[in-house]
Short mmCIF file of C-alpha atoms and ligand atoms in Angstrom, two decimals:
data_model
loop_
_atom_site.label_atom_id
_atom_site.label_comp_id
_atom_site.label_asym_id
_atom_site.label_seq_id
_atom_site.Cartn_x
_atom_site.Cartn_y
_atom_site.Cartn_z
CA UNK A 1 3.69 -31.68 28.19
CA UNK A 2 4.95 -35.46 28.30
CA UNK A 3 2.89 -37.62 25.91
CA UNK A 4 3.08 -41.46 25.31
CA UNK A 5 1.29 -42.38 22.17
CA UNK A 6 0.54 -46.17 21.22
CA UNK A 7 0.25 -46.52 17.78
CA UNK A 8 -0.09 -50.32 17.89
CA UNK A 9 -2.57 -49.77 20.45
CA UNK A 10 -6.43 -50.88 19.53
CA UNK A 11 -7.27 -47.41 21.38
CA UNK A 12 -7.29 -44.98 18.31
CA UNK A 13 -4.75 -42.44 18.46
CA UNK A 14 -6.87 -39.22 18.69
CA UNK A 15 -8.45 -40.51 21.61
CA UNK A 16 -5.11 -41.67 23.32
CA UNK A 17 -4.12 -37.66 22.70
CA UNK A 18 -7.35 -36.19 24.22
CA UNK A 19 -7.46 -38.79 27.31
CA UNK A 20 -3.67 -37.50 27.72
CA UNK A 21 -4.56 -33.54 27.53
CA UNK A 22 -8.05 -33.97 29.60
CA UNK A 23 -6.22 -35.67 32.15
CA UNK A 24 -3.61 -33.22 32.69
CA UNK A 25 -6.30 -30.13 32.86
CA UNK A 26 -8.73 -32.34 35.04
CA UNK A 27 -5.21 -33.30 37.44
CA UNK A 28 -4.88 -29.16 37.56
CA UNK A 29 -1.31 -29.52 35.36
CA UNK A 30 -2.67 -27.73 32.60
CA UNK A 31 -4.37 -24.75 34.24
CA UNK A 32 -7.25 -22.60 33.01
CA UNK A 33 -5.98 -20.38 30.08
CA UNK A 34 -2.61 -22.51 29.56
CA UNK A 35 -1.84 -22.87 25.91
CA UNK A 36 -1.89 -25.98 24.75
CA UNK A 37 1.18 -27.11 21.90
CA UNK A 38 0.38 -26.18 18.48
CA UNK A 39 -1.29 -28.95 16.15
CA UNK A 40 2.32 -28.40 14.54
CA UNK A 41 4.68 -29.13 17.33
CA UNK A 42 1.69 -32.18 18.12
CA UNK A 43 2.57 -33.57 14.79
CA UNK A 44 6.13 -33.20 14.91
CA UNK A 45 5.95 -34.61 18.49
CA UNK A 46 4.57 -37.32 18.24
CA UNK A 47 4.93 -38.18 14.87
CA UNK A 48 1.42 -38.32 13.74
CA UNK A 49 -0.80 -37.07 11.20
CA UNK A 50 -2.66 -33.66 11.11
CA UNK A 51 -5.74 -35.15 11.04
CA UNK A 52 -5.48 -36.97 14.08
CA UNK A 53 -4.19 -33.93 16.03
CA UNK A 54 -7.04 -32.34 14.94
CA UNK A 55 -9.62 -34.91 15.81
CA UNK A 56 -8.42 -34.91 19.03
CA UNK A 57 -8.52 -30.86 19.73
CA UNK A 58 -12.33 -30.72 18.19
CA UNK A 59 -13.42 -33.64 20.37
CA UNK A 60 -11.59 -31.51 23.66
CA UNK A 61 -13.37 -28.14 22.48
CA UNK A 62 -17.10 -30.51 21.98
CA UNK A 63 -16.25 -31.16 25.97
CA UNK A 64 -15.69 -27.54 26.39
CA UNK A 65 -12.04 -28.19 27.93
CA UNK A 66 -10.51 -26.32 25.74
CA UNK A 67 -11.06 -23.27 22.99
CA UNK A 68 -9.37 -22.01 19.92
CA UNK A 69 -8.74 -18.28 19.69
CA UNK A 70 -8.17 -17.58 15.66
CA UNK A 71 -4.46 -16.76 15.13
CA UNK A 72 -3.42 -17.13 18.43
CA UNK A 73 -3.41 -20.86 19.35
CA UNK A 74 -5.48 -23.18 21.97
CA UNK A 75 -6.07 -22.57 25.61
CA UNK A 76 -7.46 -24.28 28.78
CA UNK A 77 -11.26 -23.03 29.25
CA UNK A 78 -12.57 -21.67 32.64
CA UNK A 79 -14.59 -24.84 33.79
CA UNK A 80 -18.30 -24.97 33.19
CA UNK A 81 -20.57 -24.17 35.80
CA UNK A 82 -22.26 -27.86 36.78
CA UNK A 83 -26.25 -26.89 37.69
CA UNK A 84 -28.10 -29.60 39.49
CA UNK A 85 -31.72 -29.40 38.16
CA UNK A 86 -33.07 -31.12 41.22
CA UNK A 87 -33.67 -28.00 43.87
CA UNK A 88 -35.32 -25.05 43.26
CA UNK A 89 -33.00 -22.30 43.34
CA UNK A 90 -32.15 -18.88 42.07
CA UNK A 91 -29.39 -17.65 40.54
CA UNK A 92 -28.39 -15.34 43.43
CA UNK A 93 -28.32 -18.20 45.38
CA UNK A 94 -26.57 -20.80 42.85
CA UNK A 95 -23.94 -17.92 42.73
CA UNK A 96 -23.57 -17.28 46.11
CA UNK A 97 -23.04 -21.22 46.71
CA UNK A 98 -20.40 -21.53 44.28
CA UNK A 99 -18.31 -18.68 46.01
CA UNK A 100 -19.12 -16.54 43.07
CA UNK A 101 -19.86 -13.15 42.96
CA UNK A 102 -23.71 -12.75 41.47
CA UNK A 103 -24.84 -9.53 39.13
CA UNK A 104 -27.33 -8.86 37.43
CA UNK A 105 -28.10 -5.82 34.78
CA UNK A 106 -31.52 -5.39 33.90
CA UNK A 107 -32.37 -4.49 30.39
CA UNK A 108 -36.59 -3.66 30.98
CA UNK A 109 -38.74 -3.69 33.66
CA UNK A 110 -42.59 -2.64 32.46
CA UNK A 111 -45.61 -3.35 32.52
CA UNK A 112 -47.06 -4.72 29.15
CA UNK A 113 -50.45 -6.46 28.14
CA UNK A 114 -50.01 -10.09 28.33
CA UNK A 115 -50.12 -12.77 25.11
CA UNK A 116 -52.84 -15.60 25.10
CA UNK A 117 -50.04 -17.73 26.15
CA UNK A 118 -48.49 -16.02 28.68
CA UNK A 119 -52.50 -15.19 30.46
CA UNK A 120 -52.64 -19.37 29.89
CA UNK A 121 -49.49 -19.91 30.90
CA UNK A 122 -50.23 -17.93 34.38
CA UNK A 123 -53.97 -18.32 34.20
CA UNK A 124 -53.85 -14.23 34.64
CA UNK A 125 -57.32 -13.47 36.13
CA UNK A 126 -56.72 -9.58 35.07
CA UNK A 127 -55.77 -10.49 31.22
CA UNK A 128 -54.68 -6.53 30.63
CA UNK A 129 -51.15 -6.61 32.86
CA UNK A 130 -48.08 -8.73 33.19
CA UNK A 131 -45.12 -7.32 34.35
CA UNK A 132 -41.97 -7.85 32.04
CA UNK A 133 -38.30 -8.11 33.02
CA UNK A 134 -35.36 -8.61 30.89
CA UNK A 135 -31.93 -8.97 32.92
CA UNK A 136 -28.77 -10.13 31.69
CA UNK A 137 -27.17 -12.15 34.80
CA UNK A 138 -23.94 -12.11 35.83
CA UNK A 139 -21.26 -14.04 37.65
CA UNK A 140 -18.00 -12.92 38.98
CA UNK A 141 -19.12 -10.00 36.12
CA UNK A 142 -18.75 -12.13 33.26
CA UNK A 143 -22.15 -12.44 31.41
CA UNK A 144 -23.97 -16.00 31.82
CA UNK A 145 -27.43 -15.98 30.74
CA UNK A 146 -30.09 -13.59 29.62
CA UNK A 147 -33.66 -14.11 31.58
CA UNK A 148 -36.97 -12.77 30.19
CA UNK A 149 -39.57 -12.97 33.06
CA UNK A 150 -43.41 -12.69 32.94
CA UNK A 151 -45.21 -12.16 36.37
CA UNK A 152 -48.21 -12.16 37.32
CA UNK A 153 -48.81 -8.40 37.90
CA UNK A 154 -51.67 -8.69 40.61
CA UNK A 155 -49.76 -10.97 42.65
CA UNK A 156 -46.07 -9.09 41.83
CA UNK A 157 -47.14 -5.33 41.87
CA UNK A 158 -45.09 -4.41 44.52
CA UNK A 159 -42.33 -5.45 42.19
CA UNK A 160 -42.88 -2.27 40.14
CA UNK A 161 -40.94 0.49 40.85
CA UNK A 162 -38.06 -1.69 42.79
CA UNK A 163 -34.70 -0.98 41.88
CA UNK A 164 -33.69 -4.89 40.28
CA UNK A 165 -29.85 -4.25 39.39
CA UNK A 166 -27.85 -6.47 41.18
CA UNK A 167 -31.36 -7.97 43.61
CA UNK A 168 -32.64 -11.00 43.57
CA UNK A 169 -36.35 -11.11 42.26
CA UNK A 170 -36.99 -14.63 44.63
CA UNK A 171 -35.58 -11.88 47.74
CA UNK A 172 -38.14 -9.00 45.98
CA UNK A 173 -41.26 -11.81 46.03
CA UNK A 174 -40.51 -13.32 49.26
CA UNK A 175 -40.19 -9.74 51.12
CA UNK A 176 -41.94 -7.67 48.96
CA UNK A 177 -44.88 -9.26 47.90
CA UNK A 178 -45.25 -11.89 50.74
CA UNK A 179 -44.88 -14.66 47.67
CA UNK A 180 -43.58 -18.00 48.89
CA UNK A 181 -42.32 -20.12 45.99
CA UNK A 182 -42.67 -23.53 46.37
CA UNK A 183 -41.94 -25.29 42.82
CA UNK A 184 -41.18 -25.09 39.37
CA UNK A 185 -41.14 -27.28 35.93
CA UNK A 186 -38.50 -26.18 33.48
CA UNK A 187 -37.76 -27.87 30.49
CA UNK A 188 -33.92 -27.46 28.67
CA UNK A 189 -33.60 -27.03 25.05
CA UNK A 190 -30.88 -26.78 22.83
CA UNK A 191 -31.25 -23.35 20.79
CA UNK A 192 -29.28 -20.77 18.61
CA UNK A 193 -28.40 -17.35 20.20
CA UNK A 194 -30.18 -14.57 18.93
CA UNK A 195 -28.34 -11.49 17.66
CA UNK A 196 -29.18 -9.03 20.43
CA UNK A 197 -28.46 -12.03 23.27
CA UNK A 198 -25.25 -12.75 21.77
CA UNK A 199 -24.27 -9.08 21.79
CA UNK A 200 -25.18 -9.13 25.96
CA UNK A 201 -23.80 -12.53 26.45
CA UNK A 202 -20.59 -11.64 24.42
CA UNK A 203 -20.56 -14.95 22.71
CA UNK A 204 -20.75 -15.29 18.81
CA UNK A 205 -23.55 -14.71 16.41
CA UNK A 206 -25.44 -17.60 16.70
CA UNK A 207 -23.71 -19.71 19.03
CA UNK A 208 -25.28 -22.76 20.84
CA UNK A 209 -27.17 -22.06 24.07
CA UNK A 210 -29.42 -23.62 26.75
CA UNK A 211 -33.08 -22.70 26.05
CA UNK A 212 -35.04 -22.91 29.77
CA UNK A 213 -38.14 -22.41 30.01
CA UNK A 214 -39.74 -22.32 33.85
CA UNK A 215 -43.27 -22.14 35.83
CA UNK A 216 -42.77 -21.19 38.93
CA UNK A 217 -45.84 -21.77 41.38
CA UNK A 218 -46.66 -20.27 44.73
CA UNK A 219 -47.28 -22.42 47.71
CA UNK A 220 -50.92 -22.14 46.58
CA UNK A 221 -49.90 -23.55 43.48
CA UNK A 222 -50.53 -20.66 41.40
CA UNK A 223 -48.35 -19.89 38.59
CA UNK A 224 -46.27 -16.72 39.48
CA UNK A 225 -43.62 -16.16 36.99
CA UNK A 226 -42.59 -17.60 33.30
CA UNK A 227 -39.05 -17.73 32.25
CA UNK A 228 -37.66 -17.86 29.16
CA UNK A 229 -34.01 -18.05 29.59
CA UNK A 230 -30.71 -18.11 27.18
CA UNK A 231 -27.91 -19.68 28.98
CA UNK A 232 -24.04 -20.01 27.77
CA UNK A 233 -23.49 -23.76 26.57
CA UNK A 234 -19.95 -22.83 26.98
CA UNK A 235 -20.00 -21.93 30.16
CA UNK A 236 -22.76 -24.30 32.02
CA UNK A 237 -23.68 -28.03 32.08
CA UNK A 238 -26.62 -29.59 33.66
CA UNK A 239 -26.20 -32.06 36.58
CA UNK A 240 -28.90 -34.83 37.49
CA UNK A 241 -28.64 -37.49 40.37
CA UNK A 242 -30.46 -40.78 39.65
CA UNK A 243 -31.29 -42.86 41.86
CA UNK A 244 -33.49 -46.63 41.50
C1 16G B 301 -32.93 -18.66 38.02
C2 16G B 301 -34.18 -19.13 37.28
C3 16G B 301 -35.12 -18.00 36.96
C4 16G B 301 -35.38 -17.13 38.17
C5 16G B 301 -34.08 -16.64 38.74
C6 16G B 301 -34.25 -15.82 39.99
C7 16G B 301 -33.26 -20.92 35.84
C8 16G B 301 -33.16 -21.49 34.50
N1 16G B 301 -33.88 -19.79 36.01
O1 16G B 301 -32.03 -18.04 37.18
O2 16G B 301 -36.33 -18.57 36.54
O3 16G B 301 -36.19 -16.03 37.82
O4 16G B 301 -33.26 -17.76 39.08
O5 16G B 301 -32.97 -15.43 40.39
O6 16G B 301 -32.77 -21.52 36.75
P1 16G B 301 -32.67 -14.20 41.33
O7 16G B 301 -33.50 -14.39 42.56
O8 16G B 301 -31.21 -14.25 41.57
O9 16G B 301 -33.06 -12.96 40.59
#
């Protein structure tokens, strides 16, 4: 890799080095998985201190562009998955968009007697049923996110019994249970990964993720599912258009 550093320049030198590097992955030279020179042969390069090397990998692994396997050097990453939050979508369908190959696996599917904040949450009329589902989801088979789902069980009943592997629950509630879903608030949070998530996602103990949290109402406006979701901060990014 052909780099030109500046060192008169009032552009500090770590970012000169990143700019360099994120061009050439963003231009396709450096392709996903490529490893990248060693902070060593950087150094030696280019003449330039450690440090600065450094500075300039951690603010290219921040971006997610690139990642450090211990021992064994620094690579391209696969690109991050860029989610517009303006549509209400499903996975299956977000998947299936992208050209990727959607999964799910699903962990529990019961019926369990609702908290007081998930009966307020979905103003359950019967307060002694909500129907639970934990999935891990699944693109191209590598693990994404891990969704924990309350429905409504008098409006979702039909749901019981379905086989969910690999389905999508919006297809299960359109056809199923004659639901129409016709919008959705969902906040983001930034969150640490809990043990048993990081062991499904296959990400380290306590790794950053996207927290979600989402209402989703029927065309009636009634609430019909909650969703508390853990989603892989090193494999998606959220994408808003804004307009005046
Ligand atoms: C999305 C939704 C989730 C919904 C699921 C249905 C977020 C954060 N979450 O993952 O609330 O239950 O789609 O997907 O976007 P499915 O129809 O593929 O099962």
């Amino acid at each position: 890799m052909n780099m030109n550093i500046d060192k008169n320049s009032a552009i500090p030198v770590y970012y000169q080095i990143r700019e360099q590097i994120k061009e050439n992955i963003l231009k396709g030279i450096l392709q996903t998985n490529d490893t990248l020179p060693s902070e060593r042969e950087l150094c030696e390069q280019l003449k330039i201190s450690r440090m600065t090397v450094k500075q300039a990998m951690d603010s290219l692994m921040n971006e997610g562009l690139v990642s450090k396997k211990k021992g064994v050097g620094t690579f391209v990453s696969v690109p991050k998955i860029a989610q517009p939050l303006t549509k209400l979508t499903s996975f299956t369908d977000d998947m299936l968009r992208r050209g990727m190959k959607p999964g799910s696996r699903t962990i529990t599917l019961s019926v369990e007697k609702p908290s007081e904040d998930i009966i307020n949450t979905l103003q359950l009329i019967n307060k002694d049923k909500v129907i639970y589902v934990k999935r891990l989801r699944l693109a191209d088979g590598e693990p994404m996110a891990v969704e924990t789902t309350y429905l409504s069980y008098d409006i979702c009943y039909p749901l019981i019994g379905e086989q969910l592997d690999n389905q999508s629950l919006y297809n299960i509630l359109r056809e199923k249970c004659n639901v129409t879903l016709s919008s959705a608030t969902q906040t983001i949070e930034v969150s640490t990964c809990n043990s048993d998530n990081c062991k499904l996602l296959e990400i380290h103990a306590n790794s950053p993720i996207f927290f979600i949290k989402r209402i989703t109402f029927d065309n009636n406006n009634n609430p019909v599912e909650y969703v508390e979701s853990a989603y892989r901060s090193d494999r998606y990014k959220f994408e808003i258009e804004l307009n005046i």
